[in-house]
mmCIF file of C-alpha atoms in Angstrom:
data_model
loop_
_atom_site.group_PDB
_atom_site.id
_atom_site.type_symbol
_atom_site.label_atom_id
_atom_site.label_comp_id
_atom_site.label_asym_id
_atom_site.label_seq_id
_atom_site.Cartn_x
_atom_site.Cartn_y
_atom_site.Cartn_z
ATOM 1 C CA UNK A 18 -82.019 194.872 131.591
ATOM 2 C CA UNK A 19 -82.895 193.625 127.943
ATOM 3 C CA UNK A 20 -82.910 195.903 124.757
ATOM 4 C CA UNK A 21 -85.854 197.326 124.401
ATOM 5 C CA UNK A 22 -88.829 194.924 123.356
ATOM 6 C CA UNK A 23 -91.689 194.936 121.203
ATOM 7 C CA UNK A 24 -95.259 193.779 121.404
ATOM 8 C CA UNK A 25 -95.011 193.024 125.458
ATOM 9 C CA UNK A 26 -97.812 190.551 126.260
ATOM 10 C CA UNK A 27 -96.696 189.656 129.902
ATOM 11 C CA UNK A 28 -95.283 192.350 132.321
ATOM 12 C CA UNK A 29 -94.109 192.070 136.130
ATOM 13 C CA UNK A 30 -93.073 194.782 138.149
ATOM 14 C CA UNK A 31 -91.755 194.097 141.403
ATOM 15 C CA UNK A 32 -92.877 190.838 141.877
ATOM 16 C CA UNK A 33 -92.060 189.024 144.767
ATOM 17 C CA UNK A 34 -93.598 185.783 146.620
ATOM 18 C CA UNK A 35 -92.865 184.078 149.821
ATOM 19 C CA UNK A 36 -93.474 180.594 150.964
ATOM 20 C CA UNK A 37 -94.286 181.607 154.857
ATOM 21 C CA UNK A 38 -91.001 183.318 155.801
ATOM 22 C CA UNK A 39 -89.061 182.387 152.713
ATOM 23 C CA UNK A 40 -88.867 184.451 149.821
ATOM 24 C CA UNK A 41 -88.461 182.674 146.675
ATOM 25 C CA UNK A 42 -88.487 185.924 144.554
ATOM 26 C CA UNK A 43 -87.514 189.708 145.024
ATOM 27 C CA UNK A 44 -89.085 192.438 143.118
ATOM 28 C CA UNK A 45 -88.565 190.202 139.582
ATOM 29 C CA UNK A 46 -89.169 193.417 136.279
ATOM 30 C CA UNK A 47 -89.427 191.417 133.210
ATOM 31 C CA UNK A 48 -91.041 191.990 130.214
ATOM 32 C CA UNK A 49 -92.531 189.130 127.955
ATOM 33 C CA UNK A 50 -92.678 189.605 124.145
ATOM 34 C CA UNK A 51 -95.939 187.810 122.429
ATOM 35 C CA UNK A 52 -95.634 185.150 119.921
ATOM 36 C CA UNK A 53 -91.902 184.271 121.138
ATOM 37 C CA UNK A 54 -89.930 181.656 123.010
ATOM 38 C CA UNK A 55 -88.477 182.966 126.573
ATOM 39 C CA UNK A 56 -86.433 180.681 128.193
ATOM 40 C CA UNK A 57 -85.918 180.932 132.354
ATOM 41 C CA UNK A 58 -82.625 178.942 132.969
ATOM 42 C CA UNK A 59 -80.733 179.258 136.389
ATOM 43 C CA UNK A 60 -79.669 176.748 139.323
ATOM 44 C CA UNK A 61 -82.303 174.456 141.111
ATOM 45 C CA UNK A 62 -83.990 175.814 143.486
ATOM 46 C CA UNK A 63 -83.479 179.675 142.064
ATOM 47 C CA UNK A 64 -87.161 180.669 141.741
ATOM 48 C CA UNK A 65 -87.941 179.788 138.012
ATOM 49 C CA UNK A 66 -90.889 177.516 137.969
ATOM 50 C CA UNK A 67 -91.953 179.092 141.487
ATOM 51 C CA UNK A 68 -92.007 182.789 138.637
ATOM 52 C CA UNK A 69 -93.855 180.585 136.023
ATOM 53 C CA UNK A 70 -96.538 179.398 137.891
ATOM 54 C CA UNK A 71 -97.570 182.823 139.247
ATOM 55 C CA UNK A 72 -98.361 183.544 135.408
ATOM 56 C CA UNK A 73 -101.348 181.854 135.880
ATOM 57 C CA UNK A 74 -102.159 182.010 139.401
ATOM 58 C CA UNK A 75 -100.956 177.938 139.806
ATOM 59 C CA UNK A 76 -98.965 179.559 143.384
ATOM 60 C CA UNK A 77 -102.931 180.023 144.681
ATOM 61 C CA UNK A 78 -103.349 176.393 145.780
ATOM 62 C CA UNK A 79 -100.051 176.323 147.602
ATOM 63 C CA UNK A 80 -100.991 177.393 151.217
ATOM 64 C CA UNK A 81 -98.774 180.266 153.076
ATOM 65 C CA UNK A 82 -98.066 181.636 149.753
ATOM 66 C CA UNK A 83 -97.953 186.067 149.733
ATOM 67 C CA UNK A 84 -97.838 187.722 146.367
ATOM 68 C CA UNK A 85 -96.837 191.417 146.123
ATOM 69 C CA UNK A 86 -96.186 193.132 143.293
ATOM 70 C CA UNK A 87 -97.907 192.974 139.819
ATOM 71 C CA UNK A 88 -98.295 190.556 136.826
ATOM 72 C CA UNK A 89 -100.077 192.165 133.811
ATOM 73 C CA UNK A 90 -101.049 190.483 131.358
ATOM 74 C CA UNK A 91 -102.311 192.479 128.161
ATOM 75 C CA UNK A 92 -102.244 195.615 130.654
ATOM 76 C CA UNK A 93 -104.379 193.394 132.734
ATOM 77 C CA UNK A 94 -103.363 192.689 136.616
ATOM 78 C CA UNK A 95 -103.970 189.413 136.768
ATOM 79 C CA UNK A 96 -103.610 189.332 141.039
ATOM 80 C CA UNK A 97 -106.447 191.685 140.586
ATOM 81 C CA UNK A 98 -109.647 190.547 142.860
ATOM 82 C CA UNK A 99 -112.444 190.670 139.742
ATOM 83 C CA UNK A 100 -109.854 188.354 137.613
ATOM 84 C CA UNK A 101 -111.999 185.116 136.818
ATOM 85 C CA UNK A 102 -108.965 182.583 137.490
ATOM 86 C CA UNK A 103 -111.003 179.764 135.872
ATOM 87 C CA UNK A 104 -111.264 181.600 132.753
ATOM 88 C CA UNK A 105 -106.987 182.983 133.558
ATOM 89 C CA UNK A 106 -106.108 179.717 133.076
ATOM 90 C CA UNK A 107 -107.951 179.085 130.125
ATOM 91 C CA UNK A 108 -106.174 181.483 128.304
ATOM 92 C CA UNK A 109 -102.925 180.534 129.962
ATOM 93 C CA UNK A 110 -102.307 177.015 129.443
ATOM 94 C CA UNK A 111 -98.908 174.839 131.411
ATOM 95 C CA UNK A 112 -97.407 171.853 130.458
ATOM 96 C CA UNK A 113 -95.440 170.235 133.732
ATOM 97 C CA UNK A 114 -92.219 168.226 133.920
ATOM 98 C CA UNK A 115 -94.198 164.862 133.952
ATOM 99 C CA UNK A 116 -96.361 163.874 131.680
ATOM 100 C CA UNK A 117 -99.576 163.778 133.470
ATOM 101 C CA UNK A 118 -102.334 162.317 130.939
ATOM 102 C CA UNK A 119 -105.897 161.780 132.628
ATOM 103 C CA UNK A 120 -106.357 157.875 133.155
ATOM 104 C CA UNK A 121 -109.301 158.423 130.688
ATOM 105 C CA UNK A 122 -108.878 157.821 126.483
ATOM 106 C CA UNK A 123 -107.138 160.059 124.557
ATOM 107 C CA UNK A 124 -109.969 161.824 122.816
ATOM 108 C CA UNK A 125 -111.395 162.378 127.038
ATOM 109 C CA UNK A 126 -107.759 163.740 127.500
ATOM 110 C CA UNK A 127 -108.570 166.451 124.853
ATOM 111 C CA UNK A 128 -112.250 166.801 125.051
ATOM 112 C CA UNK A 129 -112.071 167.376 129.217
ATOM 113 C CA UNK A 130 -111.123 171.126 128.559
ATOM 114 C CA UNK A 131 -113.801 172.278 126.107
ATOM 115 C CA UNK A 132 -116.659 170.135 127.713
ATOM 116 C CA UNK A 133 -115.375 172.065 131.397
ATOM 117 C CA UNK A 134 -116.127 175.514 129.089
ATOM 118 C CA UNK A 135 -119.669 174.288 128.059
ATOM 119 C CA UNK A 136 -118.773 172.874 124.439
ATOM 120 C CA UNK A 137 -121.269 169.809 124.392
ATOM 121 C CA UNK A 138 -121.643 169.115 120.468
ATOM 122 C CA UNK A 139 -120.085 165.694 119.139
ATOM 123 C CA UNK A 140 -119.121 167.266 116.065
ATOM 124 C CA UNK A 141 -117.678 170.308 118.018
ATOM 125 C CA UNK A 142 -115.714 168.101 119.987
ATOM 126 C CA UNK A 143 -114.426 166.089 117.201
ATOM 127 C CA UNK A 144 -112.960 168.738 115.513
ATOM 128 C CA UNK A 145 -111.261 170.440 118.645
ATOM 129 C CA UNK A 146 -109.603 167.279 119.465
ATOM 130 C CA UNK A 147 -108.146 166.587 116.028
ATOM 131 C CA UNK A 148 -107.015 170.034 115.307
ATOM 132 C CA UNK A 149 -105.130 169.755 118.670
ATOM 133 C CA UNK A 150 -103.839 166.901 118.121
ATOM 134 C CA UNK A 151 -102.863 168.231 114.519
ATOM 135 C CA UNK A 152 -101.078 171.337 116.139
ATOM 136 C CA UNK A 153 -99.219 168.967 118.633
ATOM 137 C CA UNK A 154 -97.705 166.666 115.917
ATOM 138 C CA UNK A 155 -99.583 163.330 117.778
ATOM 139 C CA UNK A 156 -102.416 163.161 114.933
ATOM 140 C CA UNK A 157 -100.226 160.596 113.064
ATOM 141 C CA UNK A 158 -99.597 158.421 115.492
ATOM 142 C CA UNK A 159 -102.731 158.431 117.325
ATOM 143 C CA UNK A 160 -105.463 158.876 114.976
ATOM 144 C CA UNK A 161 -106.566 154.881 115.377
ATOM 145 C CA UNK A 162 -106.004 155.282 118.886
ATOM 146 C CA UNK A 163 -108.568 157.622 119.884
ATOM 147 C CA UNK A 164 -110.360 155.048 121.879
ATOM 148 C CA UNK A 165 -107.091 153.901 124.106
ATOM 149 C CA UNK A 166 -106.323 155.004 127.203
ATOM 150 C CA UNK A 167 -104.009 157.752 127.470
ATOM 151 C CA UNK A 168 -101.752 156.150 129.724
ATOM 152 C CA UNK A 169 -101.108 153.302 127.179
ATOM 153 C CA UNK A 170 -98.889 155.959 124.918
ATOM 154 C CA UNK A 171 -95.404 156.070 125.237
ATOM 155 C CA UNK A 172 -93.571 158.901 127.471
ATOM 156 C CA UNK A 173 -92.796 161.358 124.868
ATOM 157 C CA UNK A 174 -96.280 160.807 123.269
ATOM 158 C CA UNK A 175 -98.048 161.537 126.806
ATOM 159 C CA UNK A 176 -96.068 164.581 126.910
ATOM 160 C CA UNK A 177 -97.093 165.946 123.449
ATOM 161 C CA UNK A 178 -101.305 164.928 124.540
ATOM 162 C CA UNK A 179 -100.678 167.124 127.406
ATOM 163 C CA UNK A 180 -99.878 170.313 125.139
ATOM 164 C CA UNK A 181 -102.468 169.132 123.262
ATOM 165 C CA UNK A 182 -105.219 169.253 126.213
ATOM 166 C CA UNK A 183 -103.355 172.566 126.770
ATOM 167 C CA UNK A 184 -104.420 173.928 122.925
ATOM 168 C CA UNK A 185 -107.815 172.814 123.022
ATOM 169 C CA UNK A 186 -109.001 175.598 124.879
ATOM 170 C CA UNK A 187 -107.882 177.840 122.602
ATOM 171 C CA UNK A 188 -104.777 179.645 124.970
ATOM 172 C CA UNK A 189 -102.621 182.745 124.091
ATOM 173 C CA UNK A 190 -99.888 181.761 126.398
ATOM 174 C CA UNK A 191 -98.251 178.297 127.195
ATOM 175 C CA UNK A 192 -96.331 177.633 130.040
ATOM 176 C CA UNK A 193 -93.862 174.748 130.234
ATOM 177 C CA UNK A 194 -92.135 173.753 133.158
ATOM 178 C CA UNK A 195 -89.292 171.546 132.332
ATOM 179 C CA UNK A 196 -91.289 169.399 129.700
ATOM 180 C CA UNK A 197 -88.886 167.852 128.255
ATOM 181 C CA UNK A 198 -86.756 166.734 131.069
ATOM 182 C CA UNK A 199 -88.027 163.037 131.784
ATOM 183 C CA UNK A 200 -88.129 162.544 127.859
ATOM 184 C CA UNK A 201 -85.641 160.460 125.858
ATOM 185 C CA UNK A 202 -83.316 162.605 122.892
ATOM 186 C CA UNK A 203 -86.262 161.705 120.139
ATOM 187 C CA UNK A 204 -88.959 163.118 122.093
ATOM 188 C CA UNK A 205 -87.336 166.088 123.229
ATOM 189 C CA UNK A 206 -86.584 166.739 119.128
ATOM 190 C CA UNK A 207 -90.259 166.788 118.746
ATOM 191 C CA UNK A 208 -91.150 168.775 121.086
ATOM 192 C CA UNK A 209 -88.674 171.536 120.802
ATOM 193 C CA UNK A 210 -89.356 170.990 116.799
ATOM 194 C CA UNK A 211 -93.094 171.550 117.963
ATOM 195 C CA UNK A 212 -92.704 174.742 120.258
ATOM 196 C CA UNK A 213 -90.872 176.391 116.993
ATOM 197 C CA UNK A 214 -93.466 175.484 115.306
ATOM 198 C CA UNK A 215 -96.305 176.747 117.581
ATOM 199 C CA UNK A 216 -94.655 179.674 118.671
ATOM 200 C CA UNK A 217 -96.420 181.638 115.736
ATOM 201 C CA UNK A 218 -99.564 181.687 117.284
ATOM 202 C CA UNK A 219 -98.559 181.410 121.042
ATOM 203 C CA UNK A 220 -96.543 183.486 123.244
ATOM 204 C CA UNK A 221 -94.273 180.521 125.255
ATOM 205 C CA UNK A 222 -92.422 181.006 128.492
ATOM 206 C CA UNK A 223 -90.532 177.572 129.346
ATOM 207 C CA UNK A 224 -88.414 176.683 132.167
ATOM 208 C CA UNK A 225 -85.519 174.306 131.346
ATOM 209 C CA UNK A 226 -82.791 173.115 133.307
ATOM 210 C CA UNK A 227 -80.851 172.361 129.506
ATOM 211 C CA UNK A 228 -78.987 175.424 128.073
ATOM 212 C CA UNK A 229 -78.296 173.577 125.181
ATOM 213 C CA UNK A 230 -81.816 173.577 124.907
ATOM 214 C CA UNK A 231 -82.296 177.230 125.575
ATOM 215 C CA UNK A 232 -79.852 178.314 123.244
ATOM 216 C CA UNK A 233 -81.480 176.125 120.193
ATOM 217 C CA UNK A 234 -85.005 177.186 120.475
ATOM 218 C CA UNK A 235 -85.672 180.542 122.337
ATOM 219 C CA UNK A 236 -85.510 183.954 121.435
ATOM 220 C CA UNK A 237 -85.422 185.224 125.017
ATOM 221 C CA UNK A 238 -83.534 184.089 128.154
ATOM 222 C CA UNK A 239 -83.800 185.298 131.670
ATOM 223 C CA UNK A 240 -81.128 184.318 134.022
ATOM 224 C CA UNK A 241 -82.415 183.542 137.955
ATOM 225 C CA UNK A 242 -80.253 183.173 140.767
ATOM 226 C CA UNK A 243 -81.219 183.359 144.371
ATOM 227 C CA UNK A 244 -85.092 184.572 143.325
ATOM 228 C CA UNK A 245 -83.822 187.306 141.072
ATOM 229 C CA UNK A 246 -83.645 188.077 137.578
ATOM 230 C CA UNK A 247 -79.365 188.750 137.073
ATOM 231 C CA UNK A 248 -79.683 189.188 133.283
ATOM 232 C CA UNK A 249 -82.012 189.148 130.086
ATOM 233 C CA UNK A 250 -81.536 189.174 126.705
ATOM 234 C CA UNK A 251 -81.447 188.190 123.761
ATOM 235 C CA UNK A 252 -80.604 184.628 123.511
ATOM 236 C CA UNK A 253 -77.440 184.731 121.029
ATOM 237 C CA UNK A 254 -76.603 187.493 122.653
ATOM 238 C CA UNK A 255 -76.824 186.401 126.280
ATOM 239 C CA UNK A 256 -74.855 182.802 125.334
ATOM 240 C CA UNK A 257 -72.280 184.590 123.307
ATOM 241 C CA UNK A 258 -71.312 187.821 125.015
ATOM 242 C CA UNK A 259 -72.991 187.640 128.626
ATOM 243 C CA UNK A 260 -73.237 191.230 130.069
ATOM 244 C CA UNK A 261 -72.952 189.673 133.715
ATOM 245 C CA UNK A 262 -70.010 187.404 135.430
ATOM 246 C CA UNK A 263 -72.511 185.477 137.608
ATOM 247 C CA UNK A 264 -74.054 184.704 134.097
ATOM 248 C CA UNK A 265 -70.580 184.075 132.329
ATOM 249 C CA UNK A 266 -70.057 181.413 135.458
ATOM 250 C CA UNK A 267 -73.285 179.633 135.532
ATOM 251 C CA UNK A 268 -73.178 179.327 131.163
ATOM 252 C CA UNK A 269 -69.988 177.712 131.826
ATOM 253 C CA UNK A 270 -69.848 175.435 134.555
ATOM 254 C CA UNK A 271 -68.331 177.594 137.361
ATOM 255 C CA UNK A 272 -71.374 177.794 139.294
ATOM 256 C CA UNK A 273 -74.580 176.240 140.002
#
């Protein structure tokens, strides 16, 4: 479906899910590279976010919800029965569409995830939450702030303390789902200015309803329609010479 990839960190085969009778994917193959941007852009409703979420296991907590198939992650099968979720999700941090800050201060916000994993020392603490808040570009804005509650920052600066909760357990893999959408033009700059950025040192898979988007900042799109991957590649490749029609129509308006 793609050309052939390098360094694969996260590999389905088959994957499918149903919510009670309704499938929301069929037998999805796709093959993740590490330390790069993949993009998942389709029509609402086409089984994108419902794919992203079973990258960490999120789907568990819905009820009704079958998984068949496999996700492997590093080789591992992450659906396997001995997989420590907990610790799954650890490693495999997501970002959601709305900003959803703890109604606790903004060092809490940060701090919550290591003191969950047992990391107790002040000065510990002190230096996970300012590196995180370092590698999520908010250090400069919030460094007198540590003390205010997190729901006192503005949208776009709520958005960029949730990725930075998400880094201070150390991840390999961040998952956004739409996380820019309810953000002004400004913040969305920053963010997608920040995902370049972090994508050195992270392997990121993001949903996003904005192709423009897509186009600027990934490295790898995947097209869904109807629950199914229709194409992957590339990302200039994919925008400027689609392999697919169905692809051709939804990149330019004619369908979804």
């Amino acid at each position: 479906m793609a050309d052939k990839l390098q360094n694969i960190q996260i590999r389905t085969e088959a994957l499918s899910l149903h919510y009670g009778a309704f499938q929301a994917l069929k037998e999805v193959d796709l093959d993740i590279p590490a330390r790069r941007i993949t993009a998942l852009i389709g029509p609402s409703g086409c089984g994108k976010s419902t794919f992203l979420k079973t990258l960490n296991r999120m789907n568990d907590l819905i009820e009704g919800v079958r998984v068949s198939g496999k996700v492997l992650i590093d080789g591992e099968d992450i659906y396997d029965p001995a997989v420590d979720v907990p610790l799954l999700r650890k490693k495999i941090g997501m970002v959601f569409q709305k900003p959803n800050p703890f109604p606790m201060t903004v060092y809490d916000n940060i701090a919550y995830g290591p003191r969950i994993h047992g990391i107790r020392n002040r000065r510990d603490l002190d230096e996970i939450v300012v590196r995180s808040l370092k590698d999520a570009a908010l250090w400069p804005e919030v460094k007198d702030r540590l003390k205010t509650n997190a729901l006192d920052l503005s949208g776009g600066q709520q958005q960029r303390l949730c990725i930075a909760r998400a880094l201070a357990v150390e991840p390999e893999i961040l998952l956004l789902d739409e996380s820019t959408s309810a953000l002004d033009p400004a913040s969305t700059s920053k963010i997608e200015d920040l995902m370049t950025q972090l994508k050195a040192r992270y392997t990121i898979v993001m949903v996003t309803h904005n192709m423009q988007q897509a186009a600027r900042i990934s490295d790898w799109t995947a097209v869904f329609m109807l629950g199914e991957v229709i194409e992957y590649n590339r990302t200039g490749q994919l925008f400027n010479q689609p392999r697919e029609q169905q692809t051709e129509a939804y990149l330019t308006g004619r369908f979804g």
